[in-house]
Amino acid sequence: MSDDNSNSTQAERLVRLRREKGLTAEQLAQAMTAAGAKVSRGAISNWERGTNGIVSSKLPTLARILGCSEGYLLRGERQNQSNDKNPPHLNVAHTTSDTRKHSQNNPMSGHSMSTIKKSDKLQNVCYDIRGPLLQTANRMEAEGKRILKLNVGNPAPFGLEAPHEILRDVTMNLSEATGYSDSQGIFSARKAVLQYYQSKGLLSAVDVRDVYLGNGVSELIVMTMQALMNDGDEVLIPMPDYPLWTAAANLSGGTAVHYRCNEDDNWHPDIEDIKSKITDKTKGIVVINPNNPTGALYSDDVLRQIIEVAKEHDLIIMADEIYDRILYDDMAHTPMSTLTDDVLVLSYNGLSKSHRIAGFRAGWMMVSGRKQHAADFIEGLDMLASMRLCSNVQGQYAIQTAMGGYQSMKDLTSQKGRLYKQREMAVSRLNAIKGISCTMPQGAFYCFPKMDPEVYPIEDDMDFMMDLLIEENVLMVQGTGFNWDKPDHFRLVFLPNLHDLEDAMDRLDRFFAKKRQQFGTD
């Protein structure tokens, strides 16, 4: 009962043992965390793919839960073999003999060289949007294959141009953007952000010192988690989520606790589920509205219920509203900062999507609401803002122009607009596929279709998406990449023009028909 020591066979052992126990990757992660060895679902998935190795401190708990020896899990030893000292990770690159050969072949080496590994804190970090699927797609492109990429919400490659007024104003200010700015950003841009929220009905008295400009919202999310979270602290994050939120929480030493959004209720957050997951370690609630990956837009009633929960438990609200200007069907978005004075609200937004300038990295965060008890936390934000010196100054000069005047995104999302038509076509074609159902997104440019498990009995949705990529040259991200807890969803980006999107949907039709034949469910 001895397997070879490659990552693939070790990963296969882990998958087999987990399935024999009747556990999903999410359930295994929960069991380990409950046993005192905190680990994320993403880390389990990385171990099972051989992408990362098992952290040595997690190994005893993992083996105990799976009912095997550590030696069998690592090296395929028979259960009664004595265990050697466990290496720090599963994917040890060199055995002793390998290292000796390396040393002999390297005249500069006077001793065995140990493998340099990523830090343990990255073992719980997962970002599948730019993970193994994209890496495979890039290799296929290098071989000359054309890949239809429906995986990333990056408007520029799909011919969605930035407003010329923004490009002109940024160009005119280049000579003023060669040095560092204030660590929180230039005054005119922060003032424009503040006035934007005031025009929406902001209740709190805020000033430009409450606005932080960042290299996109991504930098500000990571900065927030580093300022807020101590080891063992928890933050509530929607499921499904934009995975950077979960990754940033885990990277900071905290724990991402996922609350469910209900597909049957247009993907609205489950308020009772939120309440059930609050503990004395919970620091805040993340709200992604409009939502990525589902495209859901939340009602004011739902937002007020979340605010009441946060108020009752003295939690911070982190409102990711980057898609607030990408709305369909005459829908209106309400910023959470405009609904309360009684809760500390951090509002995140930027120009990457709404103004099609993702490469400029022009984002912001605004602090509003109940700030009196958060002086120390805000001091931490100031410190981290200063440590990175400042965000990209050239991009900051796009903000004032973008926040005022005509919003050209309305042309794209109106009934005659390109994004509206692409949304309609994508959702109708998905719902026409046997065993696929998709709610209509009201915002952003994503949809999150469900695959009926009776028709598509999938165990590993990343493998399923890998099959799609290899067989049909279509790249999408599996649902578990957004911390969904079942392998029955995927995210589709409907940014490509109608011709390319039609081509992609034809390929999906063909792929799913082939899979139904394989599963015997046609």
PDB file of C-alpha atoms in Angstrom, residues 159-397:
ATOM      1  CA  GLY A 159     -13.347  46.972 -26.562  1.00  0.00           C
ATOM      2  CA  LEU A 160     -15.082  48.927 -23.800  1.00  0.00           C
ATOM      3  CA  GLU A 161     -13.140  52.175 -24.013  1.00  0.00           C
ATOM      4  CA  ALA A 162     -12.517  54.687 -21.243  1.00  0.00           C
ATOM      5  CA  PRO A 163     -14.200  58.100 -21.559  1.00  0.00           C
ATOM      6  CA  HIS A 164     -11.891  60.377 -23.562  1.00  0.00           C
ATOM      7  CA  GLU A 165     -12.492  63.222 -21.105  1.00  0.00           C
ATOM      8  CA  ILE A 166     -10.805  61.191 -18.371  1.00  0.00           C
ATOM      9  CA  LEU A 167      -7.834  60.291 -20.549  1.00  0.00           C
ATOM     10  CA  ARG A 168      -7.412  63.927 -21.566  1.00  0.00           C
ATOM     11  CA  ASP A 169      -7.529  65.259 -18.008  1.00  0.00           C
ATOM     12  CA  VAL A 170      -5.101  62.636 -16.726  1.00  0.00           C
ATOM     13  CA  THR A 171      -2.720  63.508 -19.577  1.00  0.00           C
ATOM     14  CA  MET A 172      -2.970  67.225 -18.805  1.00  0.00           C
ATOM     15  CA  ASN A 173      -2.001  66.573 -15.172  1.00  0.00           C
ATOM     16  CA  LEU A 174       0.923  64.210 -15.792  1.00  0.00           C
ATOM     17  CA  SER A 175       3.447  66.931 -15.006  1.00  0.00           C
ATOM     18  CA  GLU A 176       1.782  67.360 -11.594  1.00  0.00           C
ATOM     19  CA  ALA A 177       1.819  63.625 -10.902  1.00  0.00           C
ATOM     20  CA  THR A 178       5.526  62.847 -10.910  1.00  0.00           C
ATOM     21  CA  GLY A 179       6.017  63.035  -7.154  1.00  0.00           C
ATOM     22  CA  TYR A 180       4.362  61.472  -4.142  1.00  0.00           C
ATOM     23  CA  SER A 181       0.992  62.836  -3.096  1.00  0.00           C
ATOM     24  CA  ASP A 182      -0.418  63.049   0.416  1.00  0.00           C
ATOM     25  CA  SER A 183      -0.557  59.471   1.726  1.00  0.00           C
ATOM     26  CA  GLN A 184      -4.381  59.538   1.619  1.00  0.00           C
ATOM     27  CA  GLY A 185      -4.494  61.089  -1.858  1.00  0.00           C
ATOM     28  CA  ILE A 186      -4.777  64.457  -3.580  1.00  0.00           C
ATOM     29  CA  PHE A 187      -7.298  66.882  -2.110  1.00  0.00           C
ATOM     30  CA  SER A 188      -9.396  67.458  -5.252  1.00  0.00           C
ATOM     31  CA  ALA A 189     -10.012  63.732  -5.771  1.00  0.00           C
ATOM     32  CA  ARG A 190     -10.939  63.087  -2.141  1.00  0.00           C
ATOM     33  CA  LYS A 191     -13.253  66.103  -2.177  1.00  0.00           C
ATOM     34  CA  ALA A 192     -14.972  64.771  -5.304  1.00  0.00           C
ATOM     35  CA  VAL A 193     -15.520  61.409  -3.595  1.00  0.00           C
ATOM     36  CA  LEU A 194     -16.974  63.103  -0.539  1.00  0.00           C
ATOM     37  CA  GLN A 195     -19.335  65.212  -2.642  1.00  0.00           C
ATOM     38  CA  TYR A 196     -20.471  62.120  -4.551  1.00  0.00           C
ATOM     39  CA  TYR A 197     -21.738  60.517  -1.349  1.00  0.00           C
ATOM     40  CA  GLN A 198     -23.228  63.774  -0.125  1.00  0.00           C
ATOM     41  CA  SER A 199     -25.225  63.961  -3.371  1.00  0.00           C
ATOM     42  CA  LYS A 200     -26.530  60.469  -2.571  1.00  0.00           C
ATOM     43  CA  GLY A 201     -27.779  61.615   0.842  1.00  0.00           C
ATOM     44  CA  LEU A 202     -24.845  60.879   3.164  1.00  0.00           C
ATOM     45  CA  LEU A 203     -26.014  61.373   6.744  1.00  0.00           C
ATOM     46  CA  SER A 204     -22.712  61.632   8.587  1.00  0.00           C
ATOM     47  CA  ALA A 205     -20.583  64.733   8.884  1.00  0.00           C
ATOM     48  CA  VAL A 206     -17.393  63.675   7.081  1.00  0.00           C
ATOM     49  CA  ASP A 207     -14.493  65.543   5.537  1.00  0.00           C
ATOM     50  CA  VAL A 208     -11.673  64.735   3.153  1.00  0.00           C
ATOM     51  CA  ARG A 209      -9.651  63.198   6.005  1.00  0.00           C
ATOM     52  CA  ASP A 210     -12.199  60.357   5.995  1.00  0.00           C
ATOM     53  CA  VAL A 211     -11.387  59.446   2.381  1.00  0.00           C
ATOM     54  CA  TYR A 212      -8.453  57.188   1.440  1.00  0.00           C
ATOM     55  CA  LEU A 213      -7.418  56.745  -2.173  1.00  0.00           C
ATOM     56  CA  GLY A 214      -5.916  53.395  -3.102  1.00  0.00           C
ATOM     57  CA  ASN A 215      -4.424  51.349  -5.905  1.00  0.00           C
ATOM     58  CA  GLY A 216      -7.855  50.022  -6.680  1.00  0.00           C
ATOM     59  CA  VAL A 217     -10.256  48.735  -4.058  1.00  0.00           C
ATOM     60  CA  SER A 218      -8.073  45.620  -3.763  1.00  0.00           C
ATOM     61  CA  GLU A 219      -5.279  47.437  -1.944  1.00  0.00           C
ATOM     62  CA  LEU A 220      -7.744  49.076   0.427  1.00  0.00           C
ATOM     63  CA  ILE A 221      -9.396  45.736   1.268  1.00  0.00           C
ATOM     64  CA  VAL A 222      -6.045  44.232   2.242  1.00  0.00           C
ATOM     65  CA  MET A 223      -5.155  47.393   4.162  1.00  0.00           C
ATOM     66  CA  THR A 224      -8.439  47.266   6.105  1.00  0.00           C
ATOM     67  CA  MET A 225      -7.990  43.647   7.134  1.00  0.00           C
ATOM     68  CA  GLN A 226      -4.421  44.264   8.256  1.00  0.00           C
ATOM     69  CA  ALA A 227      -5.556  47.211  10.374  1.00  0.00           C
ATOM     70  CA  LEU A 228      -8.584  45.432  11.839  1.00  0.00           C
ATOM     71  CA  MET A 229      -7.893  41.744  12.388  1.00  0.00           C
ATOM     72  CA  ASN A 230      -5.938  40.024  15.146  1.00  0.00           C
ATOM     73  CA  ASP A 231      -5.168  36.308  15.004  1.00  0.00           C
ATOM     74  CA  GLY A 232      -8.415  34.436  15.605  1.00  0.00           C
ATOM     75  CA  ASP A 233     -10.720  37.374  14.850  1.00  0.00           C
ATOM     76  CA  GLU A 234     -13.617  36.699  12.486  1.00  0.00           C
ATOM     77  CA  VAL A 235     -15.301  38.674   9.732  1.00  0.00           C
ATOM     78  CA  LEU A 236     -18.586  37.756   8.044  1.00  0.00           C
ATOM     79  CA  ILE A 237     -18.276  37.550   4.253  1.00  0.00           C
ATOM     80  CA  PRO A 238     -21.012  36.631   1.770  1.00  0.00           C
ATOM     81  CA  MET A 239     -21.124  33.237   0.103  1.00  0.00           C
ATOM     82  CA  PRO A 240     -20.518  33.425  -2.799  1.00  0.00           C
ATOM     83  CA  ASP A 241     -18.046  36.267  -2.528  1.00  0.00           C
ATOM     84  CA  TYR A 242     -15.396  38.179  -4.391  1.00  0.00           C
ATOM     85  CA  PRO A 243     -12.549  35.929  -3.174  1.00  0.00           C
ATOM     86  CA  LEU A 244     -10.110  38.733  -2.371  1.00  0.00           C
ATOM     87  CA  TRP A 245     -12.173  39.466   0.748  1.00  0.00           C
ATOM     88  CA  THR A 246     -11.694  35.929   2.049  1.00  0.00           C
ATOM     89  CA  ALA A 247      -8.034  35.867   1.028  1.00  0.00           C
ATOM     90  CA  ALA A 248      -7.332  39.202   2.750  1.00  0.00           C
ATOM     91  CA  ALA A 249      -9.051  38.070   5.966  1.00  0.00           C
ATOM     92  CA  ASN A 250      -7.035  34.852   6.062  1.00  0.00           C
ATOM     93  CA  LEU A 251      -3.788  36.623   5.181  1.00  0.00           C
ATOM     94  CA  SER A 252      -4.276  39.000   8.112  1.00  0.00           C
ATOM     95  CA  GLY A 253      -4.487  36.059  10.539  1.00  0.00           C
ATOM     96  CA  GLY A 254      -8.249  36.275  10.880  1.00  0.00           C
ATOM     97  CA  THR A 255     -10.965  33.881   9.809  1.00  0.00           C
ATOM     98  CA  ALA A 256     -13.475  34.442   7.025  1.00  0.00           C
ATOM     99  CA  VAL A 257     -16.885  33.158   8.132  1.00  0.00           C
ATOM    100  CA  HIS A 258     -19.245  32.899   5.177  1.00  0.00           C
ATOM    101  CA  TYR A 259     -22.913  33.780   5.432  1.00  0.00           C
ATOM    102  CA  ARG A 260     -25.276  32.420   2.817  1.00  0.00           C
ATOM    103  CA  CYS A 261     -26.929  34.381   0.036  1.00  0.00           C
ATOM    104  CA  ASN A 262     -30.162  32.770  -1.154  1.00  0.00           C
ATOM    105  CA  GLU A 263     -30.381  31.972  -4.852  1.00  0.00           C
ATOM    106  CA  ASP A 264     -34.156  31.492  -4.540  1.00  0.00           C
ATOM    107  CA  ASP A 265     -34.419  35.065  -3.228  1.00  0.00           C
ATOM    108  CA  ASN A 266     -32.452  36.707  -6.061  1.00  0.00           C
ATOM    109  CA  TRP A 267     -29.241  36.019  -4.140  1.00  0.00           C
ATOM    110  CA  HIS A 268     -30.163  38.321  -1.230  1.00  0.00           C
ATOM    111  CA  PRO A 269     -28.246  37.777   2.028  1.00  0.00           C
ATOM    112  CA  ASP A 270     -29.827  35.414   4.537  1.00  0.00           C
ATOM    113  CA  ILE A 271     -30.227  37.665   7.583  1.00  0.00           C
ATOM    114  CA  GLU A 272     -30.903  34.770   9.964  1.00  0.00           C
ATOM    115  CA  ASP A 273     -27.772  33.007   8.757  1.00  0.00           C
ATOM    116  CA  ILE A 274     -25.786  36.180   9.441  1.00  0.00           C
ATOM    117  CA  LYS A 275     -27.160  36.337  12.981  1.00  0.00           C
ATOM    118  CA  SER A 276     -26.386  32.667  13.635  1.00  0.00           C
ATOM    119  CA  LYS A 277     -22.719  33.108  12.747  1.00  0.00           C
ATOM    120  CA  ILE A 278     -21.892  36.076  14.972  1.00  0.00           C
ATOM    121  CA  THR A 279     -19.574  35.243  17.884  1.00  0.00           C
ATOM    122  CA  ASP A 280     -17.584  37.271  20.384  1.00  0.00           C
ATOM    123  CA  LYS A 281     -14.734  37.178  17.837  1.00  0.00           C
ATOM    124  CA  THR A 282     -16.718  38.772  15.008  1.00  0.00           C
ATOM    125  CA  LYS A 283     -15.379  42.216  14.033  1.00  0.00           C
ATOM    126  CA  GLY A 284     -17.425  43.141  10.985  1.00  0.00           C
ATOM    127  CA  ILE A 285     -19.753  42.282   8.095  1.00  0.00           C
ATOM    128  CA  VAL A 286     -18.775  42.549   4.428  1.00  0.00           C
ATOM    129  CA  VAL A 287     -21.585  43.516   2.047  1.00  0.00           C
ATOM    130  CA  ILE A 288     -20.909  43.301  -1.715  1.00  0.00           C
ATOM    131  CA  ASN A 289     -23.669  45.265  -3.455  1.00  0.00           C
ATOM    132  CA  PRO A 290     -24.151  45.004  -6.411  1.00  0.00           C
ATOM    133  CA  ASN A 291     -22.748  41.571  -5.905  1.00  0.00           C
ATOM    134  CA  ASN A 292     -19.848  39.865  -7.587  1.00  0.00           C
ATOM    135  CA  PRO A 293     -20.279  37.059  -8.711  1.00  0.00           C
ATOM    136  CA  THR A 294     -24.111  36.936  -8.788  1.00  0.00           C
ATOM    137  CA  GLY A 295     -24.981  40.404 -10.125  1.00  0.00           C
ATOM    138  CA  ALA A 296     -27.601  40.790  -7.371  1.00  0.00           C
ATOM    139  CA  LEU A 297     -28.706  44.252  -6.217  1.00  0.00           C
ATOM    140  CA  TYR A 298     -29.900  44.424  -2.608  1.00  0.00           C
ATOM    141  CA  SER A 299     -33.062  46.166  -1.490  1.00  0.00           C
ATOM    142  CA  ASP A 300     -32.999  48.977   1.063  1.00  0.00           C
ATOM    143  CA  ASP A 301     -34.938  46.744   3.429  1.00  0.00           C
ATOM    144  CA  VAL A 302     -32.215  44.079   3.369  1.00  0.00           C
ATOM    145  CA  LEU A 303     -29.512  46.712   3.854  1.00  0.00           C
ATOM    146  CA  ARG A 304     -31.336  48.155   6.865  1.00  0.00           C
ATOM    147  CA  GLN A 305     -31.665  44.696   8.396  1.00  0.00           C
ATOM    148  CA  ILE A 306     -27.919  44.188   8.073  1.00  0.00           C
ATOM    149  CA  ILE A 307     -27.341  47.588   9.667  1.00  0.00           C
ATOM    150  CA  GLU A 308     -29.558  46.619  12.616  1.00  0.00           C
ATOM    151  CA  VAL A 309     -27.544  43.425  13.128  1.00  0.00           C
ATOM    152  CA  ALA A 310     -24.299  45.404  13.007  1.00  0.00           C
ATOM    153  CA  LYS A 311     -25.665  47.971  15.439  1.00  0.00           C
ATOM    154  CA  GLU A 312     -26.809  45.318  17.907  1.00  0.00           C
ATOM    155  CA  HIS A 313     -23.416  43.591  17.953  1.00  0.00           C
ATOM    156  CA  ASP A 314     -21.215  46.683  17.495  1.00  0.00           C
ATOM    157  CA  LEU A 315     -19.794  45.481  14.170  1.00  0.00           C
ATOM    158  CA  ILE A 316     -18.130  47.400  11.347  1.00  0.00           C
ATOM    159  CA  ILE A 317     -19.861  47.319   7.964  1.00  0.00           C
ATOM    160  CA  MET A 318     -17.531  47.027   4.965  1.00  0.00           C
ATOM    161  CA  ALA A 319     -19.605  47.984   1.908  1.00  0.00           C
ATOM    162  CA  ASP A 320     -18.013  46.976  -1.405  1.00  0.00           C
ATOM    163  CA  GLU A 321     -19.971  49.056  -3.920  1.00  0.00           C
ATOM    164  CA  ILE A 322     -17.618  49.058  -6.915  1.00  0.00           C
ATOM    165  CA  TYR A 323     -20.488  48.210  -9.322  1.00  0.00           C
ATOM    166  CA  ASP A 324     -22.920  50.848  -8.055  1.00  0.00           C
ATOM    167  CA  ARG A 325     -23.084  52.592 -11.458  1.00  0.00           C
ATOM    168  CA  ILE A 326     -23.465  49.405 -13.534  1.00  0.00           C
ATOM    169  CA  LEU A 327     -27.210  48.806 -13.185  1.00  0.00           C
ATOM    170  CA  TYR A 328     -29.956  47.512 -15.467  1.00  0.00           C
ATOM    171  CA  ASP A 329     -33.727  47.867 -15.784  1.00  0.00           C
ATOM    172  CA  ASP A 330     -33.775  51.381 -14.260  1.00  0.00           C
ATOM    173  CA  MET A 331     -32.667  50.005 -10.906  1.00  0.00           C
ATOM    174  CA  ALA A 332     -31.209  52.349  -8.265  1.00  0.00           C
ATOM    175  CA  HIS A 333     -28.390  51.647  -5.821  1.00  0.00           C
ATOM    176  CA  THR A 334     -28.385  52.904  -2.237  1.00  0.00           C
ATOM    177  CA  PRO A 335     -24.986  53.371  -0.564  1.00  0.00           C
ATOM    178  CA  MET A 336     -25.006  51.920   2.955  1.00  0.00           C
ATOM    179  CA  SER A 337     -23.300  55.048   4.274  1.00  0.00           C
ATOM    180  CA  THR A 338     -26.487  56.980   3.530  1.00  0.00           C
ATOM    181  CA  LEU A 339     -28.666  54.724   5.702  1.00  0.00           C
ATOM    182  CA  THR A 340     -27.048  55.022   9.137  1.00  0.00           C
ATOM    183  CA  ASP A 341     -25.209  57.278  11.552  1.00  0.00           C
ATOM    184  CA  ASP A 342     -25.130  54.606  14.245  1.00  0.00           C
ATOM    185  CA  VAL A 343     -22.681  52.106  12.729  1.00  0.00           C
ATOM    186  CA  LEU A 344     -19.112  52.524  11.498  1.00  0.00           C
ATOM    187  CA  VAL A 345     -19.307  52.092   7.714  1.00  0.00           C
ATOM    188  CA  LEU A 346     -16.364  51.692   5.353  1.00  0.00           C
ATOM    189  CA  SER A 347     -17.445  52.340   1.747  1.00  0.00           C
ATOM    190  CA  TYR A 348     -15.285  50.980  -1.100  1.00  0.00           C
ATOM    191  CA  ASN A 349     -15.580  52.089  -4.708  1.00  0.00           C
ATOM    192  CA  GLY A 350     -13.541  53.066  -7.741  1.00  0.00           C
ATOM    193  CA  LEU A 351     -13.363  53.663 -11.468  1.00  0.00           C
ATOM    194  CA  SER A 352     -12.005  50.340 -12.748  1.00  0.00           C
ATOM    195  CA  LYS A 353     -15.371  48.996 -13.882  1.00  0.00           C
ATOM    196  CA  SER A 354     -17.730  51.946 -14.244  1.00  0.00           C
ATOM    197  CA  HIS A 355     -15.240  54.036 -16.231  1.00  0.00           C
ATOM    198  CA  ARG A 356     -13.309  51.198 -17.853  1.00  0.00           C
ATOM    199  CA  ILE A 357      -9.884  52.208 -16.507  1.00  0.00           C
ATOM    200  CA  ALA A 358      -8.933  49.152 -14.454  1.00  0.00           C
ATOM    201  CA  GLY A 359      -5.252  49.685 -15.229  1.00  0.00           C
ATOM    202  CA  PHE A 360      -5.248  53.138 -13.647  1.00  0.00           C
ATOM    203  CA  ARG A 361      -5.917  51.563 -10.225  1.00  0.00           C
ATOM    204  CA  ALA A 362      -8.123  54.438  -9.090  1.00  0.00           C
ATOM    205  CA  GLY A 363     -10.122  53.394  -6.042  1.00  0.00           C
ATOM    206  CA  TRP A 364     -11.163  54.803  -2.688  1.00  0.00           C
ATOM    207  CA  MET A 365     -12.470  53.992   0.770  1.00  0.00           C
ATOM    208  CA  MET A 366     -14.561  56.372   2.877  1.00  0.00           C
ATOM    209  CA  VAL A 367     -15.072  56.162   6.642  1.00  0.00           C
ATOM    210  CA  SER A 368     -18.466  57.335   7.907  1.00  0.00           C
ATOM    211  CA  GLY A 369     -21.013  56.784  10.645  1.00  0.00           C
ATOM    212  CA  ARG A 370     -20.077  56.086  14.261  1.00  0.00           C
ATOM    213  CA  LYS A 371     -16.365  56.891  14.441  1.00  0.00           C
ATOM    214  CA  GLN A 372     -16.004  57.958  18.057  1.00  0.00           C
ATOM    215  CA  HIS A 373     -15.066  54.486  19.308  1.00  0.00           C
ATOM    216  CA  ALA A 374     -12.794  53.712  16.332  1.00  0.00           C
ATOM    217  CA  ALA A 375      -9.994  56.258  16.771  1.00  0.00           C
ATOM    218  CA  ASP A 376      -7.335  53.605  17.299  1.00  0.00           C
ATOM    219  CA  PHE A 377      -8.445  51.587  14.254  1.00  0.00           C
ATOM    220  CA  ILE A 378      -8.479  54.735  12.100  1.00  0.00           C
ATOM    221  CA  GLU A 379      -4.975  55.518  13.349  1.00  0.00           C
ATOM    222  CA  GLY A 380      -4.002  52.083  12.054  1.00  0.00           C
ATOM    223  CA  LEU A 381      -5.457  52.909   8.642  1.00  0.00           C
ATOM    224  CA  ASP A 382      -3.483  56.160   8.615  1.00  0.00           C
ATOM    225  CA  MET A 383      -0.296  54.272   9.456  1.00  0.00           C
ATOM    226  CA  LEU A 384      -0.775  51.706   6.682  1.00  0.00           C
ATOM    227  CA  ALA A 385      -1.670  54.448   4.184  1.00  0.00           C
ATOM    228  CA  SER A 386       1.580  56.200   5.055  1.00  0.00           C
ATOM    229  CA  MET A 387       3.632  53.011   4.815  1.00  0.00           C
ATOM    230  CA  ARG A 388       2.695  52.515   1.166  1.00  0.00           C
ATOM    231  CA  LEU A 389       3.547  56.246   0.640  1.00  0.00           C
ATOM    232  CA  CYS A 390       0.568  56.911  -1.654  1.00  0.00           C
ATOM    233  CA  SER A 391      -1.508  55.366  -4.409  1.00  0.00           C
ATOM    234  CA  ASN A 392      -0.794  55.890  -8.098  1.00  0.00           C
ATOM    235  CA  VAL A 393      -0.951  59.665  -8.484  1.00  0.00           C
ATOM    236  CA  GLN A 394      -1.687  59.642 -12.225  1.00  0.00           C
ATOM    237  CA  GLY A 395      -4.796  57.553 -11.562  1.00  0.00           C
ATOM    238  CA  GLN A 396      -5.893  59.912  -8.791  1.00  0.00           C
ATOM    239  CA  TYR A 397      -6.271  62.682 -11.360  1.00  0.00           C
TER     240      TYR A 397
END
